[in-house]
PDB file of C-alpha atoms in Angstrom:
ATOM      1  CA  MET A  92      -0.003  -0.008   0.023  1.00 92.00           C
ATOM      2  CA  HIS A  93       1.266   3.452  -0.872  1.00 95.00           C
ATOM      3  CA  ILE A  94       1.708   5.761   2.085  1.00 96.00           C
ATOM      4  CA  ILE A  95       1.002   9.294   0.948  1.00 97.00           C
ATOM      5  CA  PRO A  96       1.708  12.041   3.463  1.00 97.00           C
ATOM      6  CA  ALA A  97      -0.253  15.242   3.055  1.00 96.00           C
ATOM      7  CA  ILE A  98       0.582  18.914   3.100  1.00 97.00           C
ATOM      8  CA  ASP A  99      -2.380  21.328   3.007  1.00 94.00           C
ATOM      9  CA  LEU A 100      -1.551  24.909   2.076  1.00 97.00           C
ATOM     10  CA  ILE A 101      -3.021  28.244   3.162  1.00 95.00           C
ATOM     11  CA  GLU A 102      -1.039  31.399   2.340  1.00 94.00           C
ATOM     12  CA  GLY A 103       1.919  29.209   1.470  1.00 95.00           C
ATOM     13  CA  LYS A 104       2.037  27.551   4.907  1.00 94.00           C
ATOM     14  CA  ALA A 105       1.447  23.933   5.956  1.00 93.00           C
ATOM     15  CA  VAL A 106      -1.825  23.780   7.859  1.00 92.00           C
ATOM     16  CA  ARG A 107      -4.587  21.335   8.745  1.00 82.00           C
ATOM     17  CA  LEU A 108      -8.298  21.982   8.966  1.00 77.00           C
ATOM     18  CA  THR A 109     -10.934  20.039  10.923  1.00 70.00           C
ATOM     19  CA  GLN A 110     -13.744  18.685   8.710  1.00 64.00           C
ATOM     20  CA  GLY A 111     -12.791  21.147   6.024  1.00 68.00           C
ATOM     21  CA  ASP A 112     -13.692  24.128   8.214  1.00 73.00           C
ATOM     22  CA  TYR A 113     -11.451  27.071   7.381  1.00 77.00           C
ATOM     23  CA  SER A 114     -12.212  28.609  10.773  1.00 77.00           C
ATOM     24  CA  GLN A 115     -10.684  25.526  12.446  1.00 77.00           C
ATOM     25  CA  LYS A 116      -7.213  26.009  11.070  1.00 80.00           C
ATOM     26  CA  LYS A 117      -3.968  24.957  12.739  1.00 88.00           C
ATOM     27  CA  GLU A 118      -0.672  26.029  11.285  1.00 89.00           C
ATOM     28  CA  TYR A 119       2.160  23.482  11.487  1.00 90.00           C
ATOM     29  CA  ASN A 120       4.995  24.928   9.502  1.00 90.00           C
ATOM     30  CA  ALA A 121       5.547  28.176   7.619  1.00 90.00           C
ATOM     31  CA  ARG A 122       7.987  26.378   5.324  1.00 96.00           C
ATOM     32  CA  PRO A 123       6.242  23.437   3.582  1.00 97.00           C
ATOM     33  CA  LEU A 124       9.472  22.505   1.802  1.00 98.00           C
ATOM     34  CA  GLU A 125      10.962  21.536   5.186  1.00 97.00           C
ATOM     35  CA  VAL A 126       8.001  19.222   5.852  1.00 97.00           C
ATOM     36  CA  ALA A 127       8.340  17.621   2.388  1.00 98.00           C
ATOM     37  CA  GLN A 128      12.055  17.097   2.874  1.00 98.00           C
ATOM     38  CA  GLN A 129      11.373  15.404   6.231  1.00 96.00           C
ATOM     39  CA  PHE A 130       9.008  13.029   4.474  1.00 96.00           C
ATOM     40  CA  GLU A 131      11.621  12.261   1.807  1.00 96.00           C
ATOM     41  CA  ASP A 132      14.393  11.876   4.380  1.00 95.00           C
ATOM     42  CA  ALA A 133      12.255   9.285   6.171  1.00 94.00           C
ATOM     43  CA  GLY A 134      12.087   7.191   3.012  1.00 94.00           C
ATOM     44  CA  LEU A 135       8.638   8.146   1.787  1.00 95.00           C
ATOM     45  CA  THR A 136       8.334   8.797  -1.928  1.00 95.00           C
ATOM     46  CA  ARG A 137       4.922  10.394  -2.407  1.00 97.00           C
ATOM     47  CA  LEU A 138       3.178  13.588  -1.419  1.00 98.00           C
ATOM     48  CA  HIS A 139      -0.444  14.777  -1.500  1.00 98.00           C
ATOM     49  CA  LEU A 140      -0.312  18.575  -1.840  1.00 98.00           C
ATOM     50  CA  VAL A 141      -3.552  20.482  -1.421  1.00 95.00           C
ATOM     51  CA  ASP A 142      -4.090  24.155  -2.248  1.00 96.00           C
ATOM     52  CA  LEU A 143      -6.809  25.091   0.240  1.00 92.00           C
ATOM     53  CA  ASP A 144      -6.719  28.724  -0.899  1.00 93.00           C
ATOM     54  CA  GLY A 145      -7.228  27.470  -4.438  1.00 93.00           C
ATOM     55  CA  ALA A 146     -10.162  25.250  -3.434  1.00 87.00           C
ATOM     56  CA  LYS A 147     -11.842  28.287  -1.901  1.00 87.00           C
ATOM     57  CA  GLU A 148     -11.022  30.732  -4.694  1.00 90.00           C
ATOM     58  CA  LYS A 149     -11.633  28.184  -7.501  1.00 90.00           C
ATOM     59  CA  ARG A 150      -8.230  28.792  -9.087  1.00 94.00           C
ATOM     60  CA  VAL A 151      -4.713  27.562  -8.349  1.00 96.00           C
ATOM     61  CA  ILE A 152      -2.959  29.920  -5.963  1.00 97.00           C
ATOM     62  CA  ASN A 153      -0.112  28.111  -4.169  1.00 97.00           C
ATOM     63  CA  TRP A 154       1.655  26.980  -7.359  1.00 98.00           C
ATOM     64  CA  LYS A 155       4.995  28.442  -6.233  1.00 98.00           C
ATOM     65  CA  VAL A 156       5.054  26.064  -3.266  1.00 98.00           C
ATOM     66  CA  LEU A 157       4.427  23.129  -5.619  1.00 98.00           C
ATOM     67  CA  GLU A 158       7.244  24.296  -7.919  1.00 98.00           C
ATOM     68  CA  LEU A 159       9.661  24.672  -4.956  1.00 98.00           C
ATOM     69  CA  ILE A 160       8.903  21.220  -3.508  1.00 98.00           C
ATOM     70  CA  ALA A 161       9.019  19.547  -6.921  1.00 98.00           C
ATOM     71  CA  SER A 162      12.393  21.165  -7.707  1.00 98.00           C
ATOM     72  CA  LYS A 163      13.984  20.423  -4.312  1.00 98.00           C
ATOM     73  CA  THR A 164      12.791  16.846  -3.750  1.00 98.00           C
ATOM     74  CA  HIS A 165      12.151  13.719  -5.795  1.00 98.00           C
ATOM     75  CA  LEU A 166       8.709  13.157  -4.343  1.00 98.00           C
ATOM     76  CA  HIS A 167       5.902  11.938  -6.594  1.00 98.00           C
ATOM     77  CA  ILE A 168       3.418  14.758  -6.066  1.00 98.00           C
ATOM     78  CA  ASP A 169      -0.268  14.633  -6.628  1.00 98.00           C
ATOM     79  CA  PHE A 170      -1.813  18.105  -6.473  1.00 98.00           C
ATOM     80  CA  GLY A 171      -5.377  19.187  -5.824  1.00 95.00           C
ATOM     81  CA  GLY A 172      -7.349  22.256  -4.894  1.00 92.00           C
ATOM     82  CA  GLY A 173      -8.499  24.995  -7.269  1.00 92.00           C
ATOM     83  CA  VAL A 174      -7.667  23.190 -10.512  1.00 95.00           C
ATOM     84  CA  GLN A 175     -10.664  24.540 -12.462  1.00 93.00           C
ATOM     85  CA  SER A 176      -9.373  25.400 -15.930  1.00 95.00           C
ATOM     86  CA  ASP A 177      -7.034  24.274 -18.662  1.00 96.00           C
ATOM     87  CA  ASP A 178      -4.602  26.994 -17.575  1.00 97.00           C
ATOM     88  CA  ASP A 179      -4.711  25.766 -13.984  1.00 97.00           C
ATOM     89  CA  LEU A 180      -3.942  22.263 -15.133  1.00 97.00           C
ATOM     90  CA  ARG A 181      -1.088  23.434 -17.361  1.00 98.00           C
ATOM     91  CA  VAL A 182       0.489  25.437 -14.547  1.00 98.00           C
ATOM     92  CA  VAL A 183       0.271  22.552 -12.121  1.00 98.00           C
ATOM     93  CA  PHE A 184       1.917  20.076 -14.481  1.00 98.00           C
ATOM     94  CA  GLU A 185       4.575  22.648 -15.485  1.00 98.00           C
ATOM     95  CA  CYS A 186       5.350  23.237 -11.839  1.00 98.00           C
ATOM     96  CA  GLY A 187       6.124  19.540 -11.313  1.00 98.00           C
ATOM     97  CA  ALA A 188       3.011  17.681 -10.272  1.00 98.00           C
ATOM     98  CA  ARG A 189       2.989  14.090 -11.517  1.00 98.00           C
ATOM     99  CA  GLN A 190      -0.746  13.700 -10.950  1.00 98.00           C
ATOM    100  CA  VAL A 191      -3.634  16.131 -10.514  1.00 98.00           C
ATOM    101  CA  THR A 192      -6.757  15.485  -8.531  1.00 96.00           C
ATOM    102  CA  GLY A 193     -10.027  16.928  -9.840  1.00 94.00           C
ATOM    103  CA  GLY A 194     -13.059  16.948  -7.567  1.00 89.00           C
ATOM    104  CA  SER A 195     -15.192  20.045  -7.987  1.00 86.00           C
ATOM    105  CA  ILE A 196     -14.438  20.225 -11.716  1.00 92.00           C
ATOM    106  CA  ALA A 197     -15.591  16.626 -12.156  1.00 93.00           C
ATOM    107  CA  VAL A 198     -18.909  17.547 -10.559  1.00 91.00           C
ATOM    108  CA  LYS A 199     -19.540  20.958 -12.095  1.00 91.00           C
ATOM    109  CA  GLN A 200     -17.830  20.677 -15.492  1.00 94.00           C
ATOM    110  CA  PRO A 201     -17.697  16.991 -16.353  1.00 96.00           C
ATOM    111  CA  ASP A 202     -16.947  17.713 -20.000  1.00 97.00           C
ATOM    112  CA  VAL A 203     -13.750  19.528 -18.942  1.00 96.00           C
ATOM    113  CA  PHE A 204     -12.703  16.731 -16.613  1.00 97.00           C
ATOM    114  CA  GLU A 205     -13.346  14.151 -19.279  1.00 97.00           C
ATOM    115  CA  ARG A 206     -11.241  16.127 -21.753  1.00 97.00           C
ATOM    116  CA  TRP A 207      -8.397  16.184 -19.233  1.00 97.00           C
ATOM    117  CA  LEU A 208      -8.720  12.446 -18.767  1.00 97.00           C
ATOM    118  CA  SER A 209      -8.627  11.883 -22.509  1.00 96.00           C
ATOM    119  CA  ARG A 210      -5.727  14.293 -23.140  1.00 96.00           C
ATOM    120  CA  HIS A 211      -3.443  13.407 -20.215  1.00 97.00           C
ATOM    121  CA  GLY A 212      -4.461   9.818 -19.499  1.00 97.00           C
ATOM    122  CA  SER A 213      -5.764   7.946 -16.512  1.00 97.00           C
ATOM    123  CA  GLU A 214      -2.315   7.739 -14.884  1.00 98.00           C
ATOM    124  CA  ALA A 215      -2.129  11.528 -14.560  1.00 98.00           C
ATOM    125  CA  ILE A 216      -5.692  12.470 -13.587  1.00 98.00           C
ATOM    126  CA  ILE A 217      -7.135  11.368 -10.250  1.00 98.00           C
ATOM    127  CA  LEU A 218     -10.815  11.620  -9.469  1.00 97.00           C
ATOM    128  CA  GLY A 219     -11.534  13.368  -6.176  1.00 95.00           C
ATOM    129  CA  ALA A 220     -14.645  11.886  -4.602  1.00 94.00           C
ATOM    130  CA  ASP A 221     -15.158  13.649  -1.271  1.00 88.00           C
ATOM    131  CA  ALA A 222     -18.423  12.902   0.492  1.00 87.00           C
ATOM    132  CA  LYS A 223     -20.473  13.712   3.526  1.00 84.00           C
ATOM    133  CA  ASN A 224     -23.125  11.135   4.415  1.00 82.00           C
ATOM    134  CA  GLU A 225     -22.254   9.442   1.098  1.00 87.00           C
ATOM    135  CA  LYS A 226     -23.166  12.602  -0.843  1.00 88.00           C
ATOM    136  CA  ILE A 227     -20.491  14.367  -2.897  1.00 91.00           C
ATOM    137  CA  ALA A 228     -19.082  17.640  -1.399  1.00 82.00           C
ATOM    138  CA  VAL A 229     -17.190  20.212  -3.476  1.00 74.00           C
ATOM    139  CA  SER A 230     -15.347  23.546  -3.342  1.00 58.00           C
ATOM    140  CA  GLY A 231     -13.212  22.764  -0.329  1.00 51.00           C
ATOM    141  CA  TRP A 232     -16.244  20.967   1.158  1.00 54.00           C
ATOM    142  CA  GLU A 233     -18.107  24.252   1.460  1.00 59.00           C
ATOM    143  CA  GLU A 234     -20.831  22.983  -0.875  1.00 63.00           C
ATOM    144  CA  SER A 235     -22.835  19.794  -0.541  1.00 73.00           C
ATOM    145  CA  THR A 236     -24.599  18.109  -3.451  1.00 78.00           C
ATOM    146  CA  SER A 237     -27.366  15.541  -3.751  1.00 83.00           C
ATOM    147  CA  MET A 238     -25.104  13.247  -5.812  1.00 91.00           C
ATOM    148  CA  TRP A 239     -24.588   9.780  -4.331  1.00 93.00           C
ATOM    149  CA  ILE A 240     -20.860   8.978  -4.210  1.00 95.00           C
ATOM    150  CA  TYR A 241     -21.254   5.533  -5.823  1.00 96.00           C
ATOM    151  CA  ASP A 242     -23.155   6.911  -8.837  1.00 95.00           C
ATOM    152  CA  PHE A 243     -20.557   9.654  -9.195  1.00 96.00           C
ATOM    153  CA  VAL A 244     -17.618   7.224  -9.133  1.00 97.00           C
ATOM    154  CA  GLU A 245     -19.271   4.685 -11.391  1.00 96.00           C
ATOM    155  CA  ASN A 246     -19.871   7.314 -14.065  1.00 96.00           C
ATOM    156  CA  TYR A 247     -16.162   8.067 -14.226  1.00 97.00           C
ATOM    157  CA  VAL A 248     -14.975   4.485 -13.917  1.00 96.00           C
ATOM    158  CA  ASP A 249     -17.003   3.899 -17.095  1.00 94.00           C
ATOM    159  CA  LYS A 250     -15.046   6.771 -18.658  1.00 95.00           C
ATOM    160  CA  GLY A 251     -11.662   5.316 -17.806  1.00 96.00           C
ATOM    161  CA  VAL A 252     -10.751   6.692 -14.376  1.00 98.00           C
ATOM    162  CA  LYS A 253      -8.256   4.413 -12.614  1.00 98.00           C
ATOM    163  CA  TYR A 254      -7.483   6.375  -9.449  1.00 98.00           C
ATOM    164  CA  VAL A 255      -9.813   7.894  -6.910  1.00 98.00           C
ATOM    165  CA  ILE A 256      -9.050   9.770  -3.677  1.00 97.00           C
ATOM    166  CA  SER A 257     -12.048   9.572  -1.391  1.00 94.00           C
ATOM    167  CA  THR A 258     -12.405  11.570   1.798  1.00 87.00           C
ATOM    168  CA  ASP A 259     -15.263  11.174   4.244  1.00 84.00           C
ATOM    169  CA  VAL A 260     -15.636  14.820   5.287  1.00 81.00           C
ATOM    170  CA  ALA A 261     -17.308  13.815   8.510  1.00 74.00           C
ATOM    171  CA  LYS A 262     -14.140  11.967   9.533  1.00 68.00           C
ATOM    172  CA  ASP A 263     -11.470  14.372   8.324  1.00 62.00           C
ATOM    173  CA  GLY A 264      -9.202  15.910  10.938  1.00 60.00           C
ATOM    174  CA  LEU A 265     -10.910  14.306  13.896  1.00 61.00           C
ATOM    175  CA  LEU A 266      -8.391  11.471  14.421  1.00 68.00           C
ATOM    176  CA  GLN A 267     -11.266   9.079  15.015  1.00 77.00           C
ATOM    177  CA  GLY A 268     -10.488   6.489  12.355  1.00 86.00           C
ATOM    178  CA  PRO A 269     -11.157   6.312   8.574  1.00 92.00           C
ATOM    179  CA  SER A 270     -14.480   5.461   6.973  1.00 90.00           C
ATOM    180  CA  PHE A 271     -13.669   1.762   6.487  1.00 93.00           C
ATOM    181  CA  GLU A 272     -17.189   0.939   5.327  1.00 92.00           C
ATOM    182  CA  LEU A 273     -17.038   3.540   2.566  1.00 93.00           C
ATOM    183  CA  TYR A 274     -13.808   2.087   1.208  1.00 95.00           C
ATOM    184  CA  ARG A 275     -15.082  -1.500   1.430  1.00 95.00           C
ATOM    185  CA  ASN A 276     -18.170  -0.493  -0.536  1.00 95.00           C
ATOM    186  CA  LEU A 277     -16.059   1.226  -3.173  1.00 96.00           C
ATOM    187  CA  GLN A 278     -13.790  -1.800  -3.426  1.00 96.00           C
ATOM    188  CA  ASP A 279     -16.722  -4.209  -3.736  1.00 96.00           C
ATOM    189  CA  ARG A 280     -18.354  -2.146  -6.452  1.00 96.00           C
ATOM    190  CA  TYR A 281     -15.262  -1.237  -8.451  1.00 96.00           C
ATOM    191  CA  PRO A 282     -12.546  -3.910  -7.932  1.00 94.00           C
ATOM    192  CA  SER A 283     -10.394  -2.525 -10.747  1.00 93.00           C
ATOM    193  CA  LEU A 284     -10.188   0.955  -9.186  1.00 97.00           C
ATOM    194  CA  ASN A 285      -7.094   2.151  -7.317  1.00 98.00           C
ATOM    195  CA  ILE A 286      -8.677   3.551  -4.160  1.00 98.00           C
ATOM    196  CA  ILE A 287      -6.816   6.038  -1.994  1.00 98.00           C
ATOM    197  CA  ALA A 288      -8.298   6.517   1.462  1.00 96.00           C
ATOM    198  CA  SER A 289      -8.141   9.941   3.029  1.00 92.00           C
ATOM    199  CA  GLY A 290      -9.340  11.364   6.311  1.00 87.00           C
ATOM    200  CA  GLY A 291      -9.577  10.118   9.858  1.00 88.00           C
ATOM    201  CA  VAL A 292      -6.359   8.119  10.169  1.00 92.00           C
ATOM    202  CA  SER A 293      -5.422   8.338  13.824  1.00 92.00           C
ATOM    203  CA  ASN A 294      -2.811   5.646  14.458  1.00 94.00           C
ATOM    204  CA  MET A 295      -0.832   2.769  12.942  1.00 95.00           C
ATOM    205  CA  SER A 296      -3.712   0.380  13.579  1.00 96.00           C
ATOM    206  CA  ASP A 297      -5.881   2.335  11.177  1.00 96.00           C
ATOM    207  CA  ILE A 298      -3.177   2.146   8.521  1.00 96.00           C
ATOM    208  CA  GLU A 299      -2.672  -1.584   9.060  1.00 96.00           C
ATOM    209  CA  THR A 300      -6.409  -2.178   8.683  1.00 96.00           C
ATOM    210  CA  LEU A 301      -6.428  -0.278   5.383  1.00 96.00           C
ATOM    211  CA  ALA A 302      -3.371  -2.266   4.233  1.00 95.00           C
ATOM    212  CA  ASP A 303      -5.127  -5.524   5.102  1.00 95.00           C
ATOM    213  CA  MET A 304      -8.022  -4.337   2.926  1.00 95.00           C
ATOM    214  CA  LYS A 305      -5.464  -4.067   0.099  1.00 94.00           C
ATOM    215  CA  LEU A 306      -6.278  -0.510  -0.743  1.00 96.00           C
ATOM    216  CA  TYR A 307      -3.993   1.179  -3.254  1.00 96.00           C
ATOM    217  CA  GLY A 308      -3.011   3.945  -0.883  1.00 97.00           C
ATOM    218  CA  VAL A 309      -3.727   6.016   2.203  1.00 97.00           C
ATOM    219  CA  ILE A 310      -3.226   9.717   2.775  1.00 96.00           C
ATOM    220  CA  VAL A 311      -1.902  10.540   6.231  1.00 95.00           C
ATOM    221  CA  GLY A 312      -1.891  14.100   7.503  1.00 92.00           C
ATOM    222  CA  LYS A 313      -2.885  15.222  10.952  1.00 89.00           C
ATOM    223  CA  ALA A 314      -1.820  11.943  12.597  1.00 92.00           C
ATOM    224  CA  ILE A 315       1.751  12.690  11.503  1.00 95.00           C
ATOM    225  CA  TYR A 316       1.661  16.310  12.553  1.00 92.00           C
ATOM    226  CA  GLU A 317       0.142  15.509  15.937  1.00 91.00           C
ATOM    227  CA  GLY A 318       2.715  12.771  16.645  1.00 93.00           C
ATOM    228  CA  ARG A 319       0.174   9.921  16.511  1.00 94.00           C
ATOM    229  CA  VAL A 320       2.093   8.201  13.717  1.00 95.00           C
ATOM    230  CA  ALA A 321       5.923   8.226  13.458  1.00 94.00           C
ATOM    231  CA  LEU A 322       7.436   8.606  10.007  1.00 94.00           C
ATOM    232  CA  LYS A 323       9.844   5.743  10.690  1.00 91.00           C
ATOM    233  CA  ASP A 324       6.930   3.397  11.260  1.00 93.00           C
ATOM    234  CA  LEU A 325       5.446   4.189   7.863  1.00 93.00           C
ATOM    235  CA  THR A 326       8.419   3.002   5.848  1.00 85.00           C
ATOM    236  CA  ARG A 327       7.697  -0.671   6.501  1.00 82.00           C
ATOM    237  CA  PHE A 328       4.796  -0.492   4.081  1.00 78.00           C
ATOM    238  CA  THR A 329       5.411  -0.934   0.372  1.00 55.00           C
ATOM    239  CA  ASN A 330       5.999   2.546  -0.916  1.00 50.00           C
ATOM    240  CA  PRO A 331       7.347   2.343  -4.454  1.00 51.00           C
TER     241      PRO A 331
END
């Protein structure tokens, strides 16, 4: 299973929110590059980089941080947050992202997302399927929809999506455990999909359970920053 540490960005700084609430922000490091280098020094090879400013403003804002981390590390970076246009996508790839996650765009402008998928391929474009009570949430989780997550994912699996990052908004940032049932349901319905769990990881036991489920990957954020999970303990998982 791929261990994918997360850095969330507001005003160029590494922060974490609770349940996507911008008023519940905690700053961890004013220099995200230092955090990324710590991940790389520990033997991790991937990074989930989220532009929270971009998610709110519906355009990529923290691209300079992406460019800096990509130029100063060898981390495989997937980038999300605010990627809403062809120009946004171009900037993100030019700044060094290996993969881009599209969530809001896949909901609101499916024709654009499908064009990206066709143009760049299913290895480069990740579907973001964030949900609250199994209904898709968008725009930094500030907007809820009536779209059932399984219908949403199925539509894009049929169009060639191979990777999905799914966050249960109700779990995110609370350190109360991931939404195991959600991921089991996704696995059962779409066995060919590479599912990346996100949100709620609180300790190594959570990670081991997800690994036993044979998920493709897990994003770990707050548990690292709060000292619940040690970086050295993560390297025993397969992390190509």
